[in-house]
PDB file of C-alpha atoms in Angstrom:
ATOM      1  CA  MET A   9      -3.205 -21.737   4.218  1.00 48.00           C
ATOM      2  CA  HIS A  10      -1.374 -21.115   7.455  1.00 56.00           C
ATOM      3  CA  LEU A  11      -2.405 -17.787   9.006  1.00 58.00           C
ATOM      4  CA  GLU A  12       1.189 -16.529   9.339  1.00 68.00           C
ATOM      5  CA  ILE A  13       1.941 -17.049   5.628  1.00 68.00           C
ATOM      6  CA  TYR A  14      -1.391 -15.423   4.759  1.00 73.00           C
ATOM      7  CA  GLY A  15      -0.497 -12.401   6.907  1.00 82.00           C
ATOM      8  CA  ARG A  16       3.005 -12.087   5.481  1.00 86.00           C
ATOM      9  CA  ARG A  17       1.722 -12.121   1.900  1.00 90.00           C
ATOM     10  CA  ARG A  18      -0.885  -9.503   2.796  1.00 91.00           C
ATOM     11  CA  ASP A  19       1.676  -7.345   4.561  1.00 89.00           C
ATOM     12  CA  LEU A  20       4.171  -7.524   1.689  1.00 90.00           C
ATOM     13  CA  ALA A  21       1.476  -6.501  -0.797  1.00 93.00           C
ATOM     14  CA  LEU A  22       0.310  -3.749   1.577  1.00 91.00           C
ATOM     15  CA  PHE A  23       3.800  -2.339   2.129  1.00 87.00           C
ATOM     16  CA  ASN A  24       4.783  -2.524  -1.537  1.00 87.00           C
ATOM     17  CA  LEU A  25       1.556  -0.807  -2.560  1.00 91.00           C
ATOM     18  CA  ALA A  26       1.973   1.850   0.144  1.00 89.00           C
ATOM     19  CA  ILE A  27       5.436   2.720  -1.174  1.00 84.00           C
ATOM     20  CA  ASP A  28       4.503   2.696  -4.865  1.00 85.00           C
ATOM     21  CA  SER A  29       1.184   4.511  -4.490  1.00 86.00           C
ATOM     22  CA  LYS A  30       2.276   7.119  -1.953  1.00 84.00           C
ATOM     23  CA  LEU A  31      -1.326   7.103  -0.723  1.00 88.00           C
ATOM     24  CA  ARG A  32      -2.497   8.100   2.739  1.00 85.00           C
ATOM     25  CA  GLY A  33      -3.500   5.175   4.912  1.00 89.00           C
ATOM     26  CA  CYS A  34      -7.202   6.040   4.620  1.00 90.00           C
ATOM     27  CA  ASP A  35      -6.992   5.785   0.823  1.00 92.00           C
ATOM     28  CA  LEU A  36      -4.832   2.659   0.865  1.00 92.00           C
ATOM     29  CA  VAL A  37      -7.176   0.597   3.068  1.00 93.00           C
ATOM     30  CA  HIS A  38     -10.194   1.564   0.908  1.00 94.00           C
ATOM     31  CA  LEU A  39      -8.711   0.206  -2.323  1.00 95.00           C
ATOM     32  CA  ARG A  40     -10.576  -2.573  -4.054  1.00 95.00           C
ATOM     33  CA  VAL A  41      -9.129  -5.264  -6.276  1.00 96.00           C
ATOM     34  CA  GLN A  42     -10.694  -3.541  -9.298  1.00 95.00           C
ATOM     35  CA  ASP A  43      -8.664  -0.399  -8.542  1.00 95.00           C
ATOM     36  CA  VAL A  44      -5.397  -2.181  -9.340  1.00 95.00           C
ATOM     37  CA  CYS A  45      -6.453  -5.206 -11.432  1.00 93.00           C
ATOM     38  CA  HIS A  46      -7.937  -5.462 -14.896  1.00 90.00           C
ATOM     39  CA  GLY A  47      -8.496  -8.648 -16.827  1.00 85.00           C
ATOM     40  CA  GLY A  48      -7.277 -10.750 -13.933  1.00 83.00           C
ATOM     41  CA  HIS A  49      -3.870  -9.075 -13.757  1.00 89.00           C
ATOM     42  CA  VAL A  50      -2.436  -6.210 -11.742  1.00 93.00           C
ATOM     43  CA  THR A  51      -2.002  -3.149 -13.931  1.00 92.00           C
ATOM     44  CA  SER A  52       1.177  -1.130 -14.255  1.00 91.00           C
ATOM     45  CA  ARG A  53      -0.688   2.127 -13.481  1.00 89.00           C
ATOM     46  CA  ALA A  54      -3.658   2.766 -11.227  1.00 90.00           C
ATOM     47  CA  PRO A  55      -5.825   5.887 -10.882  1.00 87.00           C
ATOM     48  CA  VAL A  56      -7.420   6.665  -7.489  1.00 88.00           C
ATOM     49  CA  MET A  57      -9.531   9.525  -6.140  1.00 90.00           C
ATOM     50  CA  GLN A  58      -8.065  10.742  -2.841  1.00 86.00           C
ATOM     51  CA  GLN A  59     -10.598  11.015  -0.012  1.00 87.00           C
ATOM     52  CA  LYS A  60      -9.021  13.966   1.774  1.00 88.00           C
ATOM     53  CA  THR A  61      -8.272  16.222  -1.182  1.00 87.00           C
ATOM     54  CA  LYS A  62     -10.875  14.870  -3.638  1.00 88.00           C
ATOM     55  CA  GLN A  63      -8.084  14.981  -6.229  1.00 86.00           C
ATOM     56  CA  PRO A  64      -7.376  12.129  -8.627  1.00 88.00           C
ATOM     57  CA  VAL A  65      -3.903  10.625  -8.568  1.00 84.00           C
ATOM     58  CA  GLN A  66      -2.291   7.995 -10.732  1.00 84.00           C
ATOM     59  CA  PHE A  67       0.622   5.893  -9.634  1.00 85.00           C
ATOM     60  CA  GLU A  68       2.894   3.339 -11.216  1.00 87.00           C
ATOM     61  CA  LEU A  69       3.144  -0.155  -9.786  1.00 91.00           C
ATOM     62  CA  THR A  70       6.596  -1.698  -9.960  1.00 89.00           C
ATOM     63  CA  THR A  71       7.151  -5.301 -10.999  1.00 94.00           C
ATOM     64  CA  GLY A  72       7.701  -6.399  -7.388  1.00 93.00           C
ATOM     65  CA  THR A  73       4.497  -4.735  -6.241  1.00 92.00           C
ATOM     66  CA  ARG A  74       2.496  -6.262  -9.086  1.00 95.00           C
ATOM     67  CA  LYS A  75       3.890  -9.698  -8.225  1.00 95.00           C
ATOM     68  CA  SER A  76       3.109  -9.363  -4.511  1.00 94.00           C
ATOM     69  CA  LEU A  77      -0.429  -8.135  -5.298  1.00 95.00           C
ATOM     70  CA  ASP A  78      -0.993 -11.018  -7.744  1.00 94.00           C
ATOM     71  CA  GLU A  79       0.135 -13.510  -5.096  1.00 93.00           C
ATOM     72  CA  TRP A  80      -1.923 -11.834  -2.383  1.00 93.00           C
ATOM     73  CA  THR A  81      -5.161 -11.712  -4.398  1.00 94.00           C
ATOM     74  CA  ALA A  82      -4.710 -15.385  -5.371  1.00 92.00           C
ATOM     75  CA  VAL A  83      -3.963 -16.585  -1.810  1.00 91.00           C
ATOM     76  CA  ALA A  84      -6.826 -14.562  -0.356  1.00 92.00           C
ATOM     77  CA  ALA A  85      -9.152 -15.625  -3.211  1.00 92.00           C
ATOM     78  CA  LEU A  86     -10.255 -12.030  -3.683  1.00 93.00           C
ATOM     79  CA  ARG A  87     -12.879 -11.161  -6.272  1.00 94.00           C
ATOM     80  CA  HIS A  88     -12.808  -8.103  -8.517  1.00 93.00           C
ATOM     81  CA  SER A  89     -15.177  -6.061  -6.301  1.00 94.00           C
ATOM     82  CA  ASP A  90     -13.609  -7.092  -2.952  1.00 95.00           C
ATOM     83  CA  PHE A  91     -11.573  -4.749  -0.824  1.00 95.00           C
ATOM     84  CA  LEU A  92      -7.889  -5.365  -1.484  1.00 95.00           C
ATOM     85  CA  PHE A  93      -7.141  -5.703   2.232  1.00 93.00           C
ATOM     86  CA  PRO A  94     -10.272  -7.197   3.820  1.00 93.00           C
ATOM     87  CA  SER A  95     -10.756  -7.265   7.546  1.00 90.00           C
ATOM     88  CA  ARG A  96     -11.052 -10.496   9.467  1.00 80.00           C
ATOM     89  CA  VAL A  97     -13.397  -8.682  11.868  1.00 77.00           C
ATOM     90  CA  GLY A  98     -16.983  -9.493  10.933  1.00 72.00           C
ATOM     91  CA  ASN A  99     -18.456  -5.993  10.916  1.00 79.00           C
ATOM     92  CA  SER A 100     -15.657  -4.256   9.025  1.00 83.00           C
ATOM     93  CA  PRO A 101     -15.255  -4.734   5.254  1.00 92.00           C
ATOM     94  CA  HIS A 102     -11.560  -3.743   5.155  1.00 91.00           C
ATOM     95  CA  ILE A 103      -8.696  -3.247   7.568  1.00 87.00           C
ATOM     96  CA  SER A 104      -8.830   0.046   9.411  1.00 89.00           C
ATOM     97  CA  THR A 105      -6.183   2.741   9.263  1.00 85.00           C
ATOM     98  CA  ARG A 106      -5.417   1.873  12.885  1.00 88.00           C
ATOM     99  CA  GLN A 107      -4.903  -1.783  11.968  1.00 87.00           C
ATOM    100  CA  TYR A 108      -2.649  -0.710   9.083  1.00 85.00           C
ATOM    101  CA  ALA A 109      -0.552   1.314  11.564  1.00 83.00           C
ATOM    102  CA  ARG A 110      -0.358  -1.691  13.929  1.00 85.00           C
ATOM    103  CA  ILE A 111       0.834  -3.902  11.062  1.00 80.00           C
ATOM    104  CA  VAL A 112       3.572  -1.380  10.191  1.00 77.00           C
ATOM    105  CA  HIS A 113       4.759  -1.138  13.799  1.00 74.00           C
ATOM    106  CA  GLN A 114       4.655  -4.912  14.264  1.00 77.00           C
ATOM    107  CA  ARG A 115       6.721  -5.605  11.143  1.00 72.00           C
ATOM    108  CA  PHE A 116       9.333  -2.958  11.975  1.00 70.00           C
ATOM    109  CA  ASP A 117       9.532  -4.355  15.494  1.00 69.00           C
ATOM    110  CA  GLU A 118      10.252  -7.817  14.028  1.00 71.00           C
ATOM    111  CA  ILE A 119      13.122  -6.626  11.837  1.00 68.00           C
ATOM    112  CA  GLY A 120      14.879  -4.633  14.511  1.00 67.00           C
ATOM    113  CA  PRO A 121      14.587  -0.860  14.069  1.00 61.00           C
ATOM    114  CA  ASP A 122      12.763   1.076  16.749  1.00 61.00           C
ATOM    115  CA  PRO A 123       9.112   0.720  15.639  1.00 53.00           C
ATOM    116  CA  THR A 124       8.225   4.071  17.183  1.00 61.00           C
ATOM    117  CA  ALA A 125      10.537   5.726  14.638  1.00 60.00           C
ATOM    118  CA  TYR A 126       8.480   4.360  11.728  1.00 61.00           C
ATOM    119  CA  SER A 127       4.933   5.013  10.658  1.00 59.00           C
ATOM    120  CA  THR A 128       2.544   4.659   7.751  1.00 57.00           C
ATOM    121  CA  HIS A 129       3.592   8.170   6.730  1.00 56.00           C
ATOM    122  CA  ILE A 130       7.203   6.985   6.385  1.00 65.00           C
ATOM    123  CA  LEU A 131       6.053   4.356   3.863  1.00 58.00           C
ATOM    124  CA  ARG A 132       4.130   7.029   1.979  1.00 57.00           C
ATOM    125  CA  ARG A 133       7.220   9.211   1.681  1.00 59.00           C
ATOM    126  CA  THR A 134       9.783   6.492   0.912  1.00 60.00           C
ATOM    127  CA  LYS A 135       9.565   6.636  -2.885  1.00 61.00           C
ATOM    128  CA  PRO A 136       9.710  10.465  -3.166  1.00 59.00           C
ATOM    129  CA  THR A 137      12.698  10.485  -0.793  1.00 61.00           C
ATOM    130  CA  LEU A 138      14.552   7.887  -2.855  1.00 61.00           C
ATOM    131  CA  ILE A 139      13.819   9.732  -6.093  1.00 59.00           C
ATOM    132  CA  TYR A 140      15.075  12.997  -4.644  1.00 55.00           C
ATOM    133  CA  ARG A 141      18.259  11.367  -3.337  1.00 66.00           C
ATOM    134  CA  ARG A 142      18.991   9.908  -6.767  1.00 72.00           C
ATOM    135  CA  THR A 143      18.045  12.879  -8.941  1.00 71.00           C
ATOM    136  CA  LYS A 144      18.138  15.973  -6.696  1.00 71.00           C
ATOM    137  CA  ASN A 145      15.166  17.046  -8.826  1.00 64.00           C
ATOM    138  CA  LEU A 146      12.557  18.556  -6.514  1.00 63.00           C
ATOM    139  CA  ARG A 147      10.173  19.275  -9.402  1.00 71.00           C
ATOM    140  CA  ALA A 148      10.063  15.572 -10.287  1.00 63.00           C
ATOM    141  CA  VAL A 149       9.334  14.679  -6.675  1.00 54.00           C
ATOM    142  CA  ARG A 150       6.500  17.215  -6.477  1.00 61.00           C
ATOM    143  CA  GLU A 151       4.952  15.821  -9.637  1.00 62.00           C
ATOM    144  CA  ILE A 152       4.833  12.256  -8.327  1.00 59.00           C
ATOM    145  CA  ALA A 153       3.817  12.940  -4.716  1.00 56.00           C
ATOM    146  CA  PRO A 154       0.038  13.069  -4.190  1.00 54.00           C
TER     147      PRO A 154
END
């Protein structure tokens, strides 16, 4: 498959998962296929142990995220035990947090907004911000934000 299409599918799955999971970049890049897929399909909920806090979190995966992850794992021919976002660099098993940040900046640069105004942290906080704007319920936001 053409490298550009491969990269766009990966990036869409990465961004969708970043928004739905609200995980830090270090936790996001360490995810394996088995963390979000069971029985060959992406699950609607996924539990993860956070590296920084050592606390378990569970997040819901929206239909769009599940679809983009299904497409990404198929295109990349990922196996159950593979890292969800493998590196193309030979000595690294998954993309680095620095590479994740470069991908975010590159994509925002392509669509127009000032890429320096956006970061991986912005993706992490997108869903809680949207929920708060819709509900004005701070307790609900605190319960979903890892």
